[in-house]
Amino acid sequence: MTSTAAAPASPTPQEAWDEMRAGNIRFVEGAPRHPRQDVERRHEIAGSQTPRAALFGCSDSRLAAEIIFDEGLGDLFVIRNAGQVISDSVVGSLEYAVAVLNVPLIVVLAHDACGAVRAAIDSTGIDAPPLPPLIWRQISPIVPAVRRVLRAGADAGVTPETVDPEVVGREHLRDTVGQLLHASELISTAVAEGRLAIIGANYRLGEGAAEASIILGDVHDDAAS
Ligand SMILES: [Zn+2]
């Protein structure tokens, strides 16, 4: 594994996203560089971290952040839980990334075939068995997205058995970004002042591609333009 020079400090939101997007394209194409993962890099950053972005995503084992964006040690400040559900712990960690580590970008990462989304859908079925309480507490914030999609499809006869989980997942991703802005004045102010951008992205397990679907702040996505 070859050492790659550290990326320049203090990227703009655009530079941070361009770098992650380029890394994801390398991963999709099967040509990752595995940058900044060697002993030299480990020593270089042992004293302090200056991550270039924060990532809040689902815990799914197939969503390994540094691998799918072809990043290295010290590049990403990562928070993950099942179904990427907002909590005080998540918001506090993201505020730390923004206020103390000065990251210019938060990527909120959802994915297709998400087990947490599936569980939230199944929980709305008639005769759905109760979930263990803490698992229920984790996935219940996804249920409003399920109910909205079910309501929208009611006339077409959409049921918990037939609803498209990817539509629910995209709706939940929108909810998650909205809740983050609502929960954190620190973060919403940083976005308003142009110091921070937030990208909501959907990852496709088969293709390995992370596609931006929600973009807030001073950043654009070349794939979407
Ligand atoms: Zn998931």
PDB file of C-alpha atoms and ligand atoms in Angstrom:
ATOM      1  CA  MET A   1       0.000   0.000   0.000  1.00  0.00           C
ATOM      2  CA  THR A   2       1.458   3.320  -1.023  1.00  0.00           C
ATOM      3  CA  SER A   3       1.305   6.458   1.040  1.00  0.00           C
ATOM      4  CA  THR A   4      -0.722   9.294  -0.380  1.00  0.00           C
ATOM      5  CA  ALA A   5      -0.014  12.844   0.670  1.00  0.00           C
ATOM      6  CA  ALA A   6      -2.495  14.227   3.163  1.00  0.00           C
ATOM      7  CA  ALA A   7      -5.217  16.303   1.595  1.00  0.00           C
ATOM      8  CA  PRO A   8      -4.960  20.053   2.224  1.00  0.00           C
ATOM      9  CA  ALA A   9      -6.389  21.318   5.495  1.00  0.00           C
ATOM     10  CA  SER A  10      -9.715  23.147   5.910  1.00  0.00           C
ATOM     11  CA  PRO A  11     -11.555  22.105   2.764  1.00  0.00           C
ATOM     12  CA  THR A  12     -14.654  23.943   1.608  1.00  0.00           C
ATOM     13  CA  PRO A  13     -17.932  21.982   1.663  1.00  0.00           C
ATOM     14  CA  GLN A  14     -17.528  21.539  -2.096  1.00  0.00           C
ATOM     15  CA  GLU A  15     -13.971  20.234  -1.840  1.00  0.00           C
ATOM     16  CA  ALA A  16     -15.000  17.798   0.882  1.00  0.00           C
ATOM     17  CA  TRP A  17     -17.893  16.417  -1.189  1.00  0.00           C
ATOM     18  CA  ASP A  18     -15.878  16.285  -4.428  1.00  0.00           C
ATOM     19  CA  GLU A  19     -13.251  14.230  -2.624  1.00  0.00           C
ATOM     20  CA  MET A  20     -15.822  11.800  -1.186  1.00  0.00           C
ATOM     21  CA  ARG A  21     -17.594  11.523  -4.522  1.00  0.00           C
ATOM     22  CA  ALA A  22     -14.348  10.828  -6.362  1.00  0.00           C
ATOM     23  CA  GLY A  23     -13.476   8.163  -3.800  1.00  0.00           C
ATOM     24  CA  ASN A  24     -16.903   6.566  -4.184  1.00  0.00           C
ATOM     25  CA  ILE A  25     -16.485   6.481  -7.967  1.00  0.00           C
ATOM     26  CA  ARG A  26     -13.134   4.698  -7.536  1.00  0.00           C
ATOM     27  CA  PHE A  27     -14.838   2.202  -5.211  1.00  0.00           C
ATOM     28  CA  VAL A  28     -17.715   1.631  -7.661  1.00  0.00           C
ATOM     29  CA  GLU A  29     -15.244   1.041 -10.483  1.00  0.00           C
ATOM     30  CA  GLY A  30     -13.211  -1.417  -8.445  1.00  0.00           C
ATOM     31  CA  ALA A  31     -10.166   0.859  -8.488  1.00  0.00           C
ATOM     32  CA  PRO A  32      -9.805   2.112  -4.889  1.00  0.00           C
ATOM     33  CA  ARG A  33      -6.497   3.710  -3.855  1.00  0.00           C
ATOM     34  CA  HIS A  34      -6.857   2.984  -0.119  1.00  0.00           C
ATOM     35  CA  PRO A  35      -5.272   6.384   0.613  1.00  0.00           C
ATOM     36  CA  ARG A  36      -3.837   7.453   3.958  1.00  0.00           C
ATOM     37  CA  GLN A  37      -4.006   4.062   5.639  1.00  0.00           C
ATOM     38  CA  ASP A  38      -0.323   3.406   6.252  1.00  0.00           C
ATOM     39  CA  VAL A  39       2.006   3.675   9.236  1.00  0.00           C
ATOM     40  CA  GLU A  40       3.197   7.125   8.144  1.00  0.00           C
ATOM     41  CA  ARG A  41      -0.342   8.473   8.168  1.00  0.00           C
ATOM     42  CA  ARG A  42      -1.057   6.832  11.527  1.00  0.00           C
ATOM     43  CA  HIS A  43       1.924   8.620  13.053  1.00  0.00           C
ATOM     44  CA  GLU A  44       1.166  11.896  11.281  1.00  0.00           C
ATOM     45  CA  ILE A  45      -2.284  12.236  12.832  1.00  0.00           C
ATOM     46  CA  ALA A  46      -1.668  10.617  16.215  1.00  0.00           C
ATOM     47  CA  GLY A  47      -1.497  14.011  17.903  1.00  0.00           C
ATOM     48  CA  SER A  48      -4.666  15.561  16.511  1.00  0.00           C
ATOM     49  CA  GLN A  49      -7.465  14.957  14.036  1.00  0.00           C
ATOM     50  CA  THR A  50      -8.770  17.230  11.295  1.00  0.00           C
ATOM     51  CA  PRO A  51     -11.416  15.129   9.554  1.00  0.00           C
ATOM     52  CA  ARG A  52     -12.645  16.490   6.244  1.00  0.00           C
ATOM     53  CA  ALA A  53     -16.289  15.504   6.729  1.00  0.00           C
ATOM     54  CA  ALA A  54     -18.699  13.912   9.173  1.00  0.00           C
ATOM     55  CA  LEU A  55     -20.745  10.927   8.101  1.00  0.00           C
ATOM     56  CA  PHE A  56     -23.940   9.835   9.820  1.00  0.00           C
ATOM     57  CA  GLY A  57     -25.199   6.589   8.365  1.00  0.00           C
ATOM     58  CA  CYS A  58     -26.863   3.276   9.001  1.00  0.00           C
ATOM     59  CA  SER A  59     -24.876   0.662  10.935  1.00  0.00           C
ATOM     60  CA  ASP A  60     -25.411  -1.881   8.169  1.00  0.00           C
ATOM     61  CA  SER A  61     -22.160  -3.842   7.841  1.00  0.00           C
ATOM     62  CA  ARG A  62     -22.154  -3.236   4.087  1.00  0.00           C
ATOM     63  CA  LEU A  63     -21.986   0.533   4.544  1.00  0.00           C
ATOM     64  CA  ALA A  64     -18.392   0.771   5.844  1.00  0.00           C
ATOM     65  CA  ALA A  65     -17.760   4.501   5.510  1.00  0.00           C
ATOM     66  CA  GLU A  66     -14.045   4.745   4.737  1.00  0.00           C
ATOM     67  CA  ILE A  67     -14.209   1.800   2.345  1.00  0.00           C
ATOM     68  CA  ILE A  68     -17.121   2.984   0.193  1.00  0.00           C
ATOM     69  CA  PHE A  69     -15.704   6.523  -0.078  1.00  0.00           C
ATOM     70  CA  ASP A  70     -12.109   5.286  -0.452  1.00  0.00           C
ATOM     71  CA  GLU A  71     -10.904   7.486   2.399  1.00  0.00           C
ATOM     72  CA  GLY A  72      -8.256   6.895   5.031  1.00  0.00           C
ATOM     73  CA  LEU A  73      -7.381   7.309   8.682  1.00  0.00           C
ATOM     74  CA  GLY A  74      -8.426  10.668  10.076  1.00  0.00           C
ATOM     75  CA  ASP A  75     -10.541  11.601   7.033  1.00  0.00           C
ATOM     76  CA  LEU A  76     -14.099  10.953   8.253  1.00  0.00           C
ATOM     77  CA  PHE A  77     -15.786  11.540  11.610  1.00  0.00           C
ATOM     78  CA  VAL A  78     -18.312   8.713  11.602  1.00  0.00           C
ATOM     79  CA  ILE A  79     -21.532   8.198  13.541  1.00  0.00           C
ATOM     80  CA  ARG A  80     -23.721   5.222  12.691  1.00  0.00           C
ATOM     81  CA  ASN A  81     -26.761   3.511  14.164  1.00  0.00           C
ATOM     82  CA  ALA A  82     -29.421   1.150  12.860  1.00  0.00           C
ATOM     83  CA  GLY A  83     -31.559   3.030  10.346  1.00  0.00           C
ATOM     84  CA  GLN A  84     -29.599   6.306  10.843  1.00  0.00           C
ATOM     85  CA  VAL A  85     -32.060   7.592  13.417  1.00  0.00           C
ATOM     86  CA  ILE A  86     -31.549  11.012  15.015  1.00  0.00           C
ATOM     87  CA  SER A  87     -30.976  11.065  18.789  1.00  0.00           C
ATOM     88  CA  ASP A  88     -29.366  13.411  21.304  1.00  0.00           C
ATOM     89  CA  SER A  89     -26.210  11.328  21.056  1.00  0.00           C
ATOM     90  CA  VAL A  90     -26.116  11.666  17.266  1.00  0.00           C
ATOM     91  CA  VAL A  91     -26.806  15.398  17.309  1.00  0.00           C
ATOM     92  CA  GLY A  92     -24.224  15.966  20.048  1.00  0.00           C
ATOM     93  CA  SER A  93     -21.595  14.043  18.096  1.00  0.00           C
ATOM     94  CA  LEU A  94     -22.356  15.962  14.900  1.00  0.00           C
ATOM     95  CA  GLU A  95     -22.268  19.282  16.775  1.00  0.00           C
ATOM     96  CA  TYR A  96     -18.851  18.290  18.112  1.00  0.00           C
ATOM     97  CA  ALA A  97     -17.677  17.554  14.568  1.00  0.00           C
ATOM     98  CA  VAL A  98     -18.868  20.973  13.384  1.00  0.00           C
ATOM     99  CA  ALA A  99     -18.026  23.197  16.350  1.00  0.00           C
ATOM    100  CA  VAL A 100     -14.777  21.628  17.560  1.00  0.00           C
ATOM    101  CA  LEU A 101     -13.385  19.782  14.549  1.00  0.00           C
ATOM    102  CA  ASN A 102     -14.686  22.352  12.024  1.00  0.00           C
ATOM    103  CA  VAL A 103     -15.896  19.837   9.455  1.00  0.00           C
ATOM    104  CA  PRO A 104     -17.426  21.655   6.457  1.00  0.00           C
ATOM    105  CA  LEU A 105     -19.722  18.782   5.447  1.00  0.00           C
ATOM    106  CA  ILE A 106     -22.151  16.303   7.020  1.00  0.00           C
ATOM    107  CA  VAL A 107     -23.172  13.380   4.844  1.00  0.00           C
ATOM    108  CA  VAL A 108     -26.314  11.572   6.009  1.00  0.00           C
ATOM    109  CA  LEU A 109     -26.194   8.154   4.398  1.00  0.00           C
ATOM    110  CA  ALA A 110     -29.207   5.910   3.856  1.00  0.00           C
ATOM    111  CA  HIS A 111     -29.267   2.767   1.758  1.00  0.00           C
ATOM    112  CA  ASP A 112     -31.524   0.379  -0.104  1.00  0.00           C
ATOM    113  CA  ALA A 113     -32.772  -2.866   1.450  1.00  0.00           C
ATOM    114  CA  CYS A 114     -32.364  -1.376   4.940  1.00  0.00           C
ATOM    115  CA  GLY A 115     -33.368  -3.806   7.690  1.00  0.00           C
ATOM    116  CA  ALA A 116     -34.425  -0.996  10.011  1.00  0.00           C
ATOM    117  CA  VAL A 117     -36.735   0.453   7.355  1.00  0.00           C
ATOM    118  CA  ARG A 118     -38.129  -3.040   6.737  1.00  0.00           C
ATOM    119  CA  ALA A 119     -38.763  -3.502  10.466  1.00  0.00           C
ATOM    120  CA  ALA A 120     -40.517  -0.115  10.656  1.00  0.00           C
ATOM    121  CA  ILE A 121     -42.761  -1.096   7.720  1.00  0.00           C
ATOM    122  CA  ASP A 122     -43.528  -4.508   9.209  1.00  0.00           C
ATOM    123  CA  SER A 123     -44.393  -2.926  12.563  1.00  0.00           C
ATOM    124  CA  THR A 124     -47.366  -1.161  10.940  1.00  0.00           C
ATOM    125  CA  GLY A 125     -48.971  -4.399   9.756  1.00  0.00           C
ATOM    126  CA  ILE A 126     -52.071  -5.836  11.355  1.00  0.00           C
ATOM    127  CA  ASP A 127     -51.046  -8.425  13.963  1.00  0.00           C
ATOM    128  CA  ALA A 128     -47.403  -7.284  13.816  1.00  0.00           C
ATOM    129  CA  PRO A 129     -45.573  -8.957  16.699  1.00  0.00           C
ATOM    130  CA  PRO A 130     -44.169  -6.524  19.290  1.00  0.00           C
ATOM    131  CA  LEU A 131     -40.458  -5.796  19.024  1.00  0.00           C
ATOM    132  CA  PRO A 132     -38.086  -5.847  22.013  1.00  0.00           C
ATOM    133  CA  PRO A 133     -38.498  -2.398  23.616  1.00  0.00           C
ATOM    134  CA  LEU A 134     -35.117  -0.906  22.786  1.00  0.00           C
ATOM    135  CA  ILE A 135     -35.238  -2.137  19.201  1.00  0.00           C
ATOM    136  CA  TRP A 136     -38.697  -0.577  18.926  1.00  0.00           C
ATOM    137  CA  ARG A 137     -37.367   2.704  20.332  1.00  0.00           C
ATOM    138  CA  GLN A 138     -34.610   2.654  17.696  1.00  0.00           C
ATOM    139  CA  ILE A 139     -36.851   2.078  14.683  1.00  0.00           C
ATOM    140  CA  SER A 140     -40.038   3.895  15.741  1.00  0.00           C
ATOM    141  CA  PRO A 141     -38.761   7.270  14.389  1.00  0.00           C
ATOM    142  CA  ILE A 142     -38.943   5.674  10.916  1.00  0.00           C
ATOM    143  CA  VAL A 143     -42.660   4.864  11.310  1.00  0.00           C
ATOM    144  CA  PRO A 144     -43.977   8.371  10.427  1.00  0.00           C
ATOM    145  CA  ALA A 145     -42.285   8.021   7.017  1.00  0.00           C
ATOM    146  CA  VAL A 146     -43.929   4.607   6.587  1.00  0.00           C
ATOM    147  CA  ARG A 147     -47.354   6.008   7.464  1.00  0.00           C
ATOM    148  CA  ARG A 148     -46.990   8.953   5.047  1.00  0.00           C
ATOM    149  CA  VAL A 149     -46.080   6.636   2.165  1.00  0.00           C
ATOM    150  CA  LEU A 150     -48.944   4.279   3.061  1.00  0.00           C
ATOM    151  CA  ARG A 151     -51.394   7.207   3.183  1.00  0.00           C
ATOM    152  CA  ALA A 152     -50.170   8.517  -0.188  1.00  0.00           C
ATOM    153  CA  GLY A 153     -50.720   5.092  -1.722  1.00  0.00           C
ATOM    154  CA  ALA A 154     -53.968   4.258   0.064  1.00  0.00           C
ATOM    155  CA  ASP A 155     -56.141   4.850  -2.996  1.00  0.00           C
ATOM    156  CA  ALA A 156     -53.927   2.524  -5.016  1.00  0.00           C
ATOM    157  CA  GLY A 157     -54.299  -0.164  -2.342  1.00  0.00           C
ATOM    158  CA  VAL A 158     -50.716   0.041  -1.055  1.00  0.00           C
ATOM    159  CA  THR A 159     -50.305  -1.974   2.151  1.00  0.00           C
ATOM    160  CA  PRO A 160     -47.365  -2.699   4.490  1.00  0.00           C
ATOM    161  CA  GLU A 161     -46.830  -5.852   2.435  1.00  0.00           C
ATOM    162  CA  THR A 162     -46.675  -4.061  -0.915  1.00  0.00           C
ATOM    163  CA  VAL A 163     -45.239  -0.636  -0.081  1.00  0.00           C
ATOM    164  CA  ASP A 164     -41.932   0.186  -1.786  1.00  0.00           C
ATOM    165  CA  PRO A 165     -39.292   0.207   0.980  1.00  0.00           C
ATOM    166  CA  GLU A 166     -37.027   2.448  -1.123  1.00  0.00           C
ATOM    167  CA  VAL A 167     -39.708   5.153  -1.192  1.00  0.00           C
ATOM    168  CA  VAL A 168     -40.031   4.859   2.584  1.00  0.00           C
ATOM    169  CA  GLY A 169     -36.244   5.006   2.932  1.00  0.00           C
ATOM    170  CA  ARG A 170     -36.027   8.224   0.913  1.00  0.00           C
ATOM    171  CA  GLU A 171     -38.843   9.745   2.958  1.00  0.00           C
ATOM    172  CA  HIS A 172     -37.059   8.761   6.180  1.00  0.00           C
ATOM    173  CA  LEU A 173     -33.816  10.299   4.888  1.00  0.00           C
ATOM    174  CA  ARG A 174     -35.670  13.589   4.328  1.00  0.00           C
ATOM    175  CA  ASP A 175     -37.102  13.354   7.845  1.00  0.00           C
ATOM    176  CA  THR A 176     -33.652  12.685   9.274  1.00  0.00           C
ATOM    177  CA  VAL A 177     -32.043  15.732   7.662  1.00  0.00           C
ATOM    178  CA  GLY A 178     -35.003  17.892   8.705  1.00  0.00           C
ATOM    179  CA  GLN A 179     -34.828  16.643  12.284  1.00  0.00           C
ATOM    180  CA  LEU A 180     -31.108  17.331  12.440  1.00  0.00           C
ATOM    181  CA  LEU A 181     -31.605  20.950  11.392  1.00  0.00           C
ATOM    182  CA  HIS A 182     -34.539  21.314  13.783  1.00  0.00           C
ATOM    183  CA  ALA A 183     -32.667  19.758  16.707  1.00  0.00           C
ATOM    184  CA  SER A 184     -29.468  21.771  16.349  1.00  0.00           C
ATOM    185  CA  GLU A 185     -29.295  25.526  16.149  1.00  0.00           C
ATOM    186  CA  LEU A 186     -25.520  25.199  15.996  1.00  0.00           C
ATOM    187  CA  ILE A 187     -25.774  23.121  12.827  1.00  0.00           C
ATOM    188  CA  SER A 188     -28.575  25.083  11.150  1.00  0.00           C
ATOM    189  CA  THR A 189     -26.673  28.336  11.823  1.00  0.00           C
ATOM    190  CA  ALA A 190     -23.478  26.914  10.327  1.00  0.00           C
ATOM    191  CA  VAL A 191     -25.421  25.949   7.184  1.00  0.00           C
ATOM    192  CA  ALA A 192     -27.024  29.409   6.987  1.00  0.00           C
ATOM    193  CA  GLU A 193     -23.599  31.039   7.313  1.00  0.00           C
ATOM    194  CA  GLY A 194     -22.113  28.896   4.540  1.00  0.00           C
ATOM    195  CA  ARG A 195     -19.597  27.173   6.813  1.00  0.00           C
ATOM    196  CA  LEU A 196     -21.333  23.822   6.593  1.00  0.00           C
ATOM    197  CA  ALA A 197     -23.214  21.839   3.980  1.00  0.00           C
ATOM    198  CA  ILE A 198     -25.379  18.783   4.507  1.00  0.00           C
ATOM    199  CA  ILE A 199     -25.837  16.104   1.869  1.00  0.00           C
ATOM    200  CA  GLY A 200     -28.410  13.356   2.210  1.00  0.00           C
ATOM    201  CA  ALA A 201     -27.302  10.442   0.069  1.00  0.00           C
ATOM    202  CA  ASN A 202     -28.674   7.039  -0.837  1.00  0.00           C
ATOM    203  CA  TYR A 203     -26.249   4.161  -1.113  1.00  0.00           C
ATOM    204  CA  ARG A 204     -27.042   1.224  -3.363  1.00  0.00           C
ATOM    205  CA  LEU A 205     -25.632  -1.984  -1.958  1.00  0.00           C
ATOM    206  CA  GLY A 206     -25.263  -3.750  -5.296  1.00  0.00           C
ATOM    207  CA  GLU A 207     -23.699  -0.926  -7.282  1.00  0.00           C
ATOM    208  CA  GLY A 208     -21.748   0.608  -4.390  1.00  0.00           C
ATOM    209  CA  ALA A 209     -22.802   4.093  -5.477  1.00  0.00           C
ATOM    210  CA  ALA A 210     -23.729   6.861  -3.028  1.00  0.00           C
ATOM    211  CA  GLU A 211     -26.069   9.292  -4.793  1.00  0.00           C
ATOM    212  CA  ALA A 212     -26.818  12.720  -3.342  1.00  0.00           C
ATOM    213  CA  SER A 213     -30.560  13.301  -3.106  1.00  0.00           C
ATOM    214  CA  ILE A 214     -30.742  16.152  -0.586  1.00  0.00           C
ATOM    215  CA  ILE A 215     -28.327  19.072  -0.779  1.00  0.00           C
ATOM    216  CA  LEU A 216     -28.292  21.923   1.734  1.00  0.00           C
ATOM    217  CA  GLY A 217     -25.759  24.726   1.867  1.00  0.00           C
ATOM    218  CA  ASP A 218     -22.991  25.944  -0.366  1.00  0.00           C
ATOM    219  CA  VAL A 219     -22.335  22.764  -2.326  1.00  0.00           C
ATOM    220  CA  HIS A 220     -23.486  21.124  -5.528  1.00  0.00           C
ATOM    221  CA  ASP A 221     -23.281  17.587  -6.830  1.00  0.00           C
ATOM    222  CA  ASP A 222     -21.840  17.160 -10.320  1.00  0.00           C
ATOM    223  CA  ALA A 223     -23.850  13.995 -10.891  1.00  0.00           C
ATOM    224  CA  ALA A 224     -27.070  15.944 -10.253  1.00  0.00           C
ATOM    225  CA  SER A 225     -26.214  18.975 -12.374  1.00  0.00           C
TER     226      SER A 225
HETATM  227 ZN    ZN B   1     -29.829   0.080   7.183  1.00  0.00          ZN
END
